[in-house]
Amino acid sequence: RKEVEQDPGPFNVPEGATVAFNCTYSNSASQSFFWYRQDCRKEPKLLMSVYSSGNEDGRFTAQLNRASQYISLLIRDSKLSDSATYLCVVNAYPLRDTGRRALTFGSGTRLQVQP
Amino acid sequence: SQTIHQWPATLVQPVGSPLSLECTVEGTSNPNLYWYRQAAGRGLQLLFYSVGIGQISSEVPQNLSASRPQDRQFILSSKKLLLSDSGFYLCAWSDRGQNSPLHFGNGTRLTVT
């Protein structure tokens, strides 16, 4: 089982729609969770951290379900500019020398918002 | 504010040639530094990380090496490139905190021919 799994998509949605992505992780000891956005041929950029109580940033809502080991991202009122690949990131396993946990990236879910 | 610079943006190199990619961070001290690689259509793979000057750890065996000669400088190198080294190389930094997110440079797209 992969450490971080995402549905690759693509999710094709019309402008104004609400869309949700889920991401599952395998290591129950994981402590920090993030969503990143990656545009085609660009670097990933931090979209938002995911907190235990859930958090919202404008049209974006992130939630964590520790019992079922998944995180979710909800995008309301989709814009054309939201088209991108969304990466789920979890600090899944310890780095070899330091004991710190490395951030493990999912392969991403591609979103295409259509006019 | 913190910034991260990575260069060059694109690179085409023949098989067997050497490689040197450089990354510098500004606006922070003693960051953790990372090199990731992203193959076409795939996820990010952690190659190296560093918690301090001269301290380099490798997560996967490979044809590449990394060095950190200064606190905010991270270099990725190879003596002889392989075709399989082609990919999108990303440098990143994070704060020392256990749960800190990563912040990426613009990346270098390397094509080995």
GROMACS .gro file of N, CA and C in nm, chain A residues 36 44 89-90 93 95 101-105, chain B residues 6 21 33-39 43-49 59 62 64 74 76 87-94 101-104 107-108:
model
  138
   36TYR      N    1  -0.096   2.096  -0.138
   36TYR     CA    2  -0.019   2.180  -0.226
   36TYR      C    3  -0.090   2.185  -0.361
   44PRO      N    4   0.550   2.288  -0.691
   44PRO     CA    5   0.436   2.284  -0.600
   44PRO      C    6   0.437   2.406  -0.507
   89VAL      N    7  -0.007   1.595   0.108
   89VAL     CA    8   0.126   1.579   0.166
   89VAL      C    9   0.113   1.543   0.314
   90VAL      N   10   0.186   1.441   0.353
   90VAL     CA   11   0.178   1.388   0.489
   90VAL      C   12   0.319   1.362   0.540
   93TYR      N   13   0.692   0.917   0.734
   93TYR     CA   14   0.789   0.821   0.786
   93TYR      C   15   0.914   0.892   0.832
   95LEU      N   16   1.287   1.020   0.865
   95LEU     CA   17   1.410   1.027   0.787
   95LEU      C   18   1.517   0.943   0.854
  101ARG      N   19   1.033   1.332   1.062
  101ARG     CA   20   0.950   1.269   0.960
  101ARG      C   21   0.959   1.347   0.830
  102ALA      N   22   0.973   1.274   0.721
  102ALA     CA   23   0.981   1.338   0.590
  102ALA      C   24   0.840   1.362   0.538
  103LEU      N   25   0.826   1.469   0.466
  103LEU     CA   26   0.699   1.493   0.400
  103LEU      C   27   0.689   1.405   0.276
  104THR      N   28   0.585   1.326   0.270
  104THR     CA   29   0.562   1.237   0.157
  104THR      C   30   0.448   1.293   0.073
  105PHE      N   31   0.473   1.301  -0.056
  105PHE     CA   32   0.376   1.360  -0.147
  105PHE      C   33   0.296   1.252  -0.217
  121GLN      N   34   1.675   2.893  -0.741
  121GLN     CA   35   1.727   2.769  -0.796
  121GLN      C   36   1.761   2.793  -0.943
  136LEU      N   37   2.363   2.162  -0.995
  136LEU     CA   38   2.247   2.248  -0.976
  136LEU      C   39   2.262   2.318  -0.842
  148LEU      N   40   1.714   2.180   0.432
  148LEU     CA   41   1.715   2.190   0.286
  148LEU      C   42   1.694   2.054   0.224
  149TYR      N   43   1.630   2.052   0.109
  149TYR     CA   44   1.591   1.926   0.044
  149TYR      C   45   1.610   1.935  -0.107
  150TRP      N   46   1.642   1.821  -0.166
  150TRP     CA   47   1.635   1.805  -0.312
  150TRP      C   48   1.533   1.695  -0.341
  151TYR      N   49   1.435   1.728  -0.427
  151TYR     CA   50   1.337   1.633  -0.474
  151TYR      C   51   1.351   1.618  -0.625
  152ARG      N   52   1.304   1.506  -0.677
  152ARG     CA   53   1.295   1.486  -0.821
  152ARG      C   54   1.152   1.442  -0.854
  153GLN      N   55   1.103   1.495  -0.963
  153GLN     CA   56   0.970   1.456  -1.011
  153GLN      C   57   0.985   1.408  -1.154
  154ALA      N   58   0.963   1.279  -1.175
  154ALA     CA   59   0.965   1.225  -1.311
  154ALA      C   60   0.833   1.261  -1.378
  158GLY      N   61   0.491   1.139  -0.892
  158GLY     CA   62   0.501   1.214  -0.768
  158GLY      C   63   0.643   1.257  -0.739
  159LEU      N   64   0.658   1.334  -0.632
  159LEU     CA   65   0.789   1.382  -0.591
  159LEU      C   66   0.862   1.278  -0.510
  160GLN      N   67   0.989   1.261  -0.543
  160GLN     CA   68   1.073   1.165  -0.471
  160GLN      C   69   1.182   1.242  -0.398
  161LEU      N   70   1.194   1.221  -0.267
  161LEU     CA   71   1.298   1.287  -0.190
  161LEU      C   72   1.432   1.223  -0.221
  162LEU      N   73   1.530   1.306  -0.261
  162LEU     CA   74   1.664   1.257  -0.294
  162LEU      C   75   1.761   1.280  -0.177
  163PHE      N   76   1.768   1.403  -0.131
  163PHE     CA   77   1.862   1.439  -0.023
  163PHE      C   78   1.797   1.540   0.069
  164TYR      N   79   1.844   1.540   0.193
  164TYR     CA   80   1.803   1.646   0.284
  164TYR      C   81   1.922   1.681   0.373
  174GLU      N   82   1.813   0.958   0.077
  174GLU     CA   83   1.702   0.867   0.100
  174GLU      C   84   1.703   0.749   0.002
  177GLN      N   85   2.165   0.629  -0.562
  177GLN     CA   86   2.150   0.686  -0.695
  177GLN      C   87   2.285   0.737  -0.746
  179LEU      N   88   2.358   1.045  -0.797
  179LEU     CA   89   2.371   1.186  -0.764
  179LEU      C   90   2.432   1.203  -0.625
  189PHE      N   91   2.265   2.491  -0.120
  189PHE     CA   92   2.252   2.346  -0.137
  189PHE      C   93   2.280   2.313  -0.282
  191LEU      N   94   2.332   2.014  -0.589
  191LEU     CA   95   2.310   1.877  -0.637
  191LEU      C   96   2.407   1.850  -0.751
  202GLY      N   97   1.453   1.465  -1.549
  202GLY     CA   98   1.339   1.491  -1.462
  202GLY      C   99   1.335   1.636  -1.420
  203PHE      N  100   1.243   1.664  -1.330
  203PHE     CA  101   1.222   1.798  -1.278
  203PHE      C  102   1.279   1.798  -1.135
  204TYR      N  103   1.385   1.874  -1.114
  204TYR     CA  104   1.453   1.877  -0.985
  204TYR      C  105   1.411   1.999  -0.906
  205LEU      N  106   1.372   1.975  -0.784
  205LEU     CA  107   1.319   2.081  -0.700
  205LEU      C  108   1.397   2.090  -0.570
  206CYS      N  109   1.442   2.210  -0.540
  206CYS     CA  110   1.504   2.238  -0.412
  206CYS      C  111   1.396   2.295  -0.320
  207ALA      N  112   1.404   2.265  -0.193
  207ALA     CA  113   1.304   2.317  -0.099
  207ALA      C  114   1.369   2.344   0.036
  208TRP      N  115   1.306   2.432   0.112
  208TRP     CA  116   1.353   2.457   0.247
  208TRP      C  117   1.233   2.447   0.342
  209SER      N  118   1.266   2.424   0.469
  209SER     CA  119   1.163   2.429   0.572
  209SER      C  120   1.227   2.482   0.700
  216PRO      N  121   0.593   2.308   0.685
  216PRO     CA  122   0.575   2.277   0.543
  216PRO      C  123   0.702   2.307   0.465
  217LEU      N  124   0.705   2.257   0.342
  217LEU     CA  125   0.816   2.284   0.252
  217LEU      C  126   0.782   2.401   0.160
  218HIS      N  127   0.887   2.474   0.123
  218HIS     CA  128   0.872   2.583   0.027
  218HIS      C  129   0.972   2.557  -0.085
  219PHE      N  130   0.921   2.551  -0.208
  219PHE     CA  131   1.001   2.506  -0.320
  219PHE      C  132   1.058   2.621  -0.403
  222GLY      N  133   1.248   2.517  -0.962
  222GLY     CA  134   1.278   2.389  -1.024
  222GLY      C  135   1.370   2.400  -1.144
  223THR      N  136   1.437   2.289  -1.173
  223THR     CA  137   1.523   2.277  -1.292
  223THR      C  138   1.475   2.158  -1.371
   0.00000   0.00000   0.00000
